[in-house]
mmCIF file of C-alpha atoms and ligand atoms in Angstrom:
data_model
loop_
_atom_site.group_PDB
_atom_site.id
_atom_site.type_symbol
_atom_site.label_atom_id
_atom_site.label_comp_id
_atom_site.label_asym_id
_atom_site.label_seq_id
_atom_site.Cartn_x
_atom_site.Cartn_y
_atom_site.Cartn_z
ATOM 1 C CA MET A 1 57.576 10.005 50.255
ATOM 2 C CA VAL A 2 57.360 12.896 52.678
ATOM 3 C CA THR A 3 55.330 12.158 56.023
ATOM 4 C CA ILE A 4 53.088 14.929 56.827
ATOM 5 C CA GLU A 5 52.127 15.593 60.581
ATOM 6 C CA VAL A 6 49.767 18.003 62.165
ATOM 7 C CA VAL A 7 50.850 19.485 65.349
ATOM 8 C CA LEU A 8 49.729 21.942 67.805
ATOM 9 C CA GLY A 9 51.899 24.461 69.467
ATOM 10 C CA ASP A 10 54.381 27.435 68.692
ATOM 11 C CA ILE A 11 56.397 27.054 65.702
ATOM 12 C CA THR A 12 59.422 28.462 67.379
ATOM 13 C CA GLY A 13 59.524 25.467 69.716
ATOM 14 C CA GLN A 14 59.821 22.979 66.853
ATOM 15 C CA ARG A 15 62.874 20.729 66.936
ATOM 16 C CA VAL A 16 63.429 20.325 63.153
ATOM 17 C CA ASP A 17 66.034 21.113 60.709
ATOM 18 C CA VAL A 18 64.293 24.020 59.149
ATOM 19 C CA ILE A 19 61.391 26.293 60.308
ATOM 20 C CA VAL A 20 59.308 28.368 57.569
ATOM 21 C CA THR A 21 57.969 31.994 58.518
ATOM 22 C CA ALA A 22 55.203 33.463 56.636
ATOM 23 C CA ALA A 23 56.622 36.632 55.961
ATOM 24 C CA ASN A 24 55.893 39.974 53.941
ATOM 25 C CA GLU A 25 58.149 41.160 50.902
ATOM 26 C CA SER A 26 60.154 43.196 53.042
ATOM 27 C CA LEU A 27 61.720 40.110 54.994
ATOM 28 C CA LEU A 28 61.740 42.711 58.156
ATOM 29 C CA GLY A 29 59.547 40.720 60.412
ATOM 30 C CA GLY A 30 56.052 41.582 61.260
ATOM 31 C CA GLY A 31 53.330 40.441 63.513
ATOM 32 C CA GLY A 32 51.588 36.747 63.639
ATOM 33 C CA VAL A 33 54.208 33.912 63.079
ATOM 34 C CA ASP A 34 56.469 36.388 61.533
ATOM 35 C CA GLY A 35 56.535 38.449 64.446
ATOM 36 C CA ALA A 36 57.141 35.467 66.939
ATOM 37 C CA ILE A 37 60.081 34.014 64.919
ATOM 38 C CA HIS A 38 61.906 37.349 64.417
ATOM 39 C CA ARG A 39 61.395 38.103 68.397
ATOM 40 C CA ALA A 40 62.758 34.379 69.063
ATOM 41 C CA ALA A 41 65.626 34.598 66.666
ATOM 42 C CA GLY A 42 66.837 38.248 67.730
ATOM 43 C CA PRO A 43 67.582 41.249 65.545
ATOM 44 C CA ARG A 44 70.009 39.600 63.160
ATOM 45 C CA LEU A 45 67.192 38.008 61.149
ATOM 46 C CA ALA A 46 65.771 41.246 60.222
ATOM 47 C CA GLN A 47 69.298 42.188 59.076
ATOM 48 C CA ALA A 48 69.447 39.167 57.110
ATOM 49 C CA GLY A 49 66.344 39.589 55.822
ATOM 50 C CA ALA A 50 66.907 42.998 54.414
ATOM 51 C CA ALA A 51 69.898 41.902 52.864
ATOM 52 C CA ILE A 52 68.078 39.512 50.467
ATOM 53 C CA ALA A 53 64.746 41.418 50.320
ATOM 54 C CA PRO A 54 62.492 41.812 48.706
ATOM 55 C CA CYS A 55 60.742 38.411 48.479
ATOM 56 C CA ASP A 56 57.699 38.180 45.702
ATOM 57 C CA PRO A 57 54.399 36.534 46.936
ATOM 58 C CA GLY A 58 54.994 32.536 46.196
ATOM 59 C CA ASP A 59 58.775 32.849 46.575
ATOM 60 C CA ALA A 60 60.980 31.977 49.323
ATOM 61 C CA LYS A 61 64.536 32.750 50.539
ATOM 62 C CA VAL A 62 66.514 31.350 53.234
ATOM 63 C CA THR A 63 68.449 32.769 56.089
ATOM 64 C CA ALA A 64 70.286 31.313 59.380
ATOM 65 C CA ALA A 65 68.276 31.061 62.528
ATOM 66 C CA PHE A 66 70.756 33.010 64.662
ATOM 67 C CA ASP A 67 68.967 33.061 68.538
ATOM 68 C CA LEU A 68 66.229 30.536 67.572
ATOM 69 C CA ASP A 69 66.317 27.956 70.461
ATOM 70 C CA PRO A 70 65.848 25.028 70.094
ATOM 71 C CA PRO A 71 68.297 25.502 67.443
ATOM 72 C CA VAL A 72 67.211 25.229 63.892
ATOM 73 C CA ARG A 73 69.698 25.438 61.013
ATOM 74 C CA HIS A 74 67.713 27.752 58.731
ATOM 75 C CA ILE A 75 64.834 29.891 58.538
ATOM 76 C CA ILE A 76 62.812 29.815 55.248
ATOM 77 C CA HIS A 77 60.845 33.166 54.612
ATOM 78 C CA THR A 78 57.962 32.915 52.170
ATOM 79 C CA VAL A 79 55.487 35.337 51.254
ATOM 80 C CA GLY A 80 51.724 34.126 50.859
ATOM 81 C CA PRO A 81 49.016 35.515 48.790
ATOM 82 C CA VAL A 82 46.760 38.288 50.314
ATOM 83 C CA TRP A 83 43.251 36.788 49.954
ATOM 84 C CA GLU A 84 41.200 38.826 47.542
ATOM 85 C CA GLY A 85 38.368 36.609 46.812
ATOM 86 C CA GLY A 86 40.194 33.660 45.035
ATOM 87 C CA THR A 87 40.057 34.760 41.410
ATOM 88 C CA TYR A 88 43.300 36.679 41.422
ATOM 89 C CA GLY A 89 45.768 33.064 41.529
ATOM 90 C CA GLU A 90 45.630 33.199 45.312
ATOM 91 C CA ALA A 91 45.664 29.385 45.345
ATOM 92 C CA ASP A 92 48.603 29.050 42.800
ATOM 93 C CA VAL A 93 50.808 31.675 44.675
ATOM 94 C CA LEU A 94 50.080 29.597 48.015
ATOM 95 C CA ALA A 95 50.964 26.270 46.335
ATOM 96 C CA ALA A 96 54.146 28.238 45.085
ATOM 97 C CA CYS A 97 55.017 29.046 48.663
ATOM 98 C CA TYR A 98 55.254 25.377 49.811
ATOM 99 C CA ARG A 99 56.901 24.275 46.745
ATOM 100 C CA ARG A 100 59.478 26.669 46.747
ATOM 101 C CA SER A 101 60.174 26.229 50.744
ATOM 102 C CA LEU A 102 60.607 22.544 50.125
ATOM 103 C CA ARG A 103 63.115 23.253 47.300
ATOM 104 C CA LEU A 104 65.207 25.437 49.346
ATOM 105 C CA ALA A 105 64.834 22.918 52.388
ATOM 106 C CA ASP A 106 66.591 20.322 49.664
ATOM 107 C CA GLU A 107 69.118 22.843 48.819
ATOM 108 C CA PHE A 108 70.347 22.987 52.453
ATOM 109 C CA GLY A 109 69.939 19.128 53.078
ATOM 110 C CA ALA A 110 66.928 19.380 55.524
ATOM 111 C CA ARG A 111 65.029 16.598 56.480
ATOM 112 C CA THR A 112 62.505 17.933 58.720
ATOM 113 C CA ILE A 113 60.528 21.173 58.156
ATOM 114 C CA ALA A 114 57.889 23.039 60.085
ATOM 115 C CA PHE A 115 55.405 24.952 58.153
ATOM 116 C CA PRO A 116 52.701 27.458 60.037
ATOM 117 C CA ALA A 117 49.432 27.913 58.101
ATOM 118 C CA ILE A 118 50.546 30.466 55.753
ATOM 119 C CA ALA A 119 48.385 33.203 54.769
ATOM 120 C CA THR A 120 45.712 31.973 57.080
ATOM 121 C CA GLY A 121 45.970 34.840 59.366
ATOM 122 C CA VAL A 122 46.316 38.637 58.443
ATOM 123 C CA TYR A 123 46.292 37.514 54.652
ATOM 124 C CA GLY A 124 42.864 36.121 55.303
ATOM 125 C CA PHE A 125 43.206 32.950 53.077
ATOM 126 C CA PRO A 126 40.456 30.692 54.002
ATOM 127 C CA ALA A 127 41.932 27.847 56.373
ATOM 128 C CA ALA A 128 40.244 24.664 54.904
ATOM 129 C CA GLN A 129 41.294 25.529 51.528
ATOM 130 C CA ALA A 130 44.716 26.563 52.562
ATOM 131 C CA ALA A 131 44.966 23.218 54.262
ATOM 132 C CA ARG A 132 44.344 21.284 51.161
ATOM 133 C CA ILE A 133 46.636 23.360 49.236
ATOM 134 C CA ALA A 134 49.429 22.549 51.559
ATOM 135 C CA ILE A 135 49.005 18.896 52.069
ATOM 136 C CA ASP A 136 48.194 18.662 48.162
ATOM 137 C CA THR A 137 51.539 20.596 47.253
ATOM 138 C CA ILE A 138 53.498 18.861 49.784
ATOM 139 C CA ARG A 139 52.711 15.542 48.606
ATOM 140 C CA SER A 140 52.970 16.309 45.038
ATOM 141 C CA THR A 141 56.788 17.838 45.557
ATOM 142 C CA ALA A 142 59.722 15.641 44.900
ATOM 143 C CA THR A 143 61.831 16.369 48.178
ATOM 144 C CA ALA A 144 64.521 14.687 50.255
ATOM 145 C CA VAL A 145 62.545 16.166 53.366
ATOM 146 C CA ASP A 146 61.423 13.112 55.344
ATOM 147 C CA ILE A 147 58.860 15.011 57.724
ATOM 148 C CA ALA A 148 56.783 17.936 57.085
ATOM 149 C CA TYR A 149 55.039 19.481 60.318
ATOM 150 C CA LEU A 150 52.240 21.603 59.714
ATOM 151 C CA VAL A 151 52.188 23.750 62.780
ATOM 152 C CA ALA A 152 48.820 24.863 64.076
ATOM 153 C CA PHE A 153 48.695 27.937 66.772
ATOM 154 C CA ASP A 154 45.441 27.300 67.631
ATOM 155 C CA GLN A 155 42.756 24.533 67.879
ATOM 156 C CA ASP A 156 40.502 25.416 65.154
ATOM 157 C CA THR A 157 43.533 25.307 62.785
ATOM 158 C CA TYR A 158 44.710 22.005 64.260
ATOM 159 C CA ASP A 159 41.083 20.633 63.654
ATOM 160 C CA THR A 160 41.079 21.963 59.886
ATOM 161 C CA LEU A 161 44.543 20.490 59.040
ATOM 162 C CA THR A 162 43.856 17.112 60.591
ATOM 163 C CA THR A 163 40.528 16.849 58.783
ATOM 164 C CA ALA A 164 42.146 17.932 55.540
ATOM 165 C CA LEU A 165 44.893 15.304 56.056
ATOM 166 C CA HIS A 166 42.548 12.630 56.731
ATOM 167 C CA ASP A 167 40.438 13.539 53.764
ATOM 168 C CA GLN A 168 43.188 13.385 51.392
ATOM 169 C CA ALA A 169 44.578 10.261 53.055
ATOM 170 C CA GLN A 170 46.984 8.530 50.362
HETATM 171 N N1 LIG B 1 53.745 29.311 65.680
HETATM 172 C C1 LIG B 1 52.758 28.836 64.754
HETATM 173 N N2 LIG B 1 51.793 29.642 64.017
HETATM 174 C C2 LIG B 1 51.555 30.720 64.185
HETATM 175 C C3 LIG B 1 52.246 31.423 65.305
HETATM 176 C C4 LIG B 1 53.375 30.870 66.098
HETATM 177 N N3 LIG B 1 54.169 31.320 67.348
HETATM 178 N N4 LIG B 1 51.899 32.927 65.438
HETATM 179 C C5 LIG B 1 50.649 32.726 64.627
HETATM 180 N N5 LIG B 1 50.535 31.720 63.915
HETATM 181 C C6 LIG B 1 49.507 31.261 62.851
HETATM 182 C C7 LIG B 1 48.490 32.297 62.751
HETATM 183 O O1 LIG B 1 47.609 31.901 63.696
HETATM 184 C C8 LIG B 1 48.110 31.699 61.323
HETATM 185 O O2 LIG B 1 47.313 30.435 61.480
HETATM 186 O O3 LIG B 1 50.372 31.473 61.946
HETATM 187 C C9 LIG B 1 49.390 31.607 60.741
HETATM 188 C C10 LIG B 1 49.717 32.632 59.609
HETATM 189 O O4 LIG B 1 49.366 33.858 60.313
HETATM 190 P P1 LIG B 1 49.841 35.197 60.159
HETATM 191 O O5 LIG B 1 51.332 35.072 60.919
HETATM 192 O O6 LIG B 1 49.073 36.418 60.434
HETATM 193 O O7 LIG B 1 50.768 35.021 58.553
HETATM 194 P P2 LIG B 1 49.933 35.411 57.090
HETATM 195 O O8 LIG B 1 48.336 35.380 57.120
HETATM 196 O O9 LIG B 1 50.734 34.780 56.008
HETATM 197 O O10 LIG B 1 50.072 36.910 57.009
HETATM 198 C C11 LIG B 1 51.548 37.492 56.746
HETATM 199 O O11 LIG B 1 51.411 39.042 58.594
HETATM 200 O O12 LIG B 1 52.992 38.863 60.459
HETATM 201 C C12 LIG B 1 52.757 39.612 58.900
HETATM 202 O O13 LIG B 1 54.858 39.996 58.486
HETATM 203 C C13 LIG B 1 53.624 39.090 58.098
HETATM 204 O O14 LIG B 1 52.922 40.867 56.516
HETATM 205 C C14 LIG B 1 53.025 39.527 56.951
HETATM 206 C C15 LIG B 1 51.571 38.982 57.048
#
């Protein structure tokens, strides 16, 4: 059973086996958490991403972590849904991001993984609903991962994730 922990901080500083970036389909990097991870990992990350792009929304692809320090083994690139009001399957796509990322983490033998609040920034997914989807999906996905860290970059996101985790306590 995977343990879920909410942390406040920068995902590029997490000491885990794998970090997940909230990418776009080109895997070339962008702003937000994707920009931070690409800056930290260096230009080879975009080159590696381009070689395996495109990545469909809800899917996930893995690359090396290059210059990321503290060193993690891999970066998983997943593309969240752009929020369009909630009636276009956005929730299912977001759940798939977490599920597919865990499947890849298992393929690469990761025991710890760090997720950002996928799709809740530029893509506009409501944070509280996204938090519930993240926690429900991680809990319902069979995985060898021991600990999944949900990394909040700001206090509001931290509070939202913490509330969701407590409300959905097993
Ligand atoms: N560490 C952890 N979380 C971060 C960091 C960071 N260094 N920087 C930003 N975040 C948080 C944001 O505050 C937000 O809560 O990541 C969450 C996701 O926001 P975005 O990065 O905007 O991701 P998303 O909403 O999925 O939009 C993806 O934005 O950057 C582009 O290339 C990316 O096109 C893609 C789109």
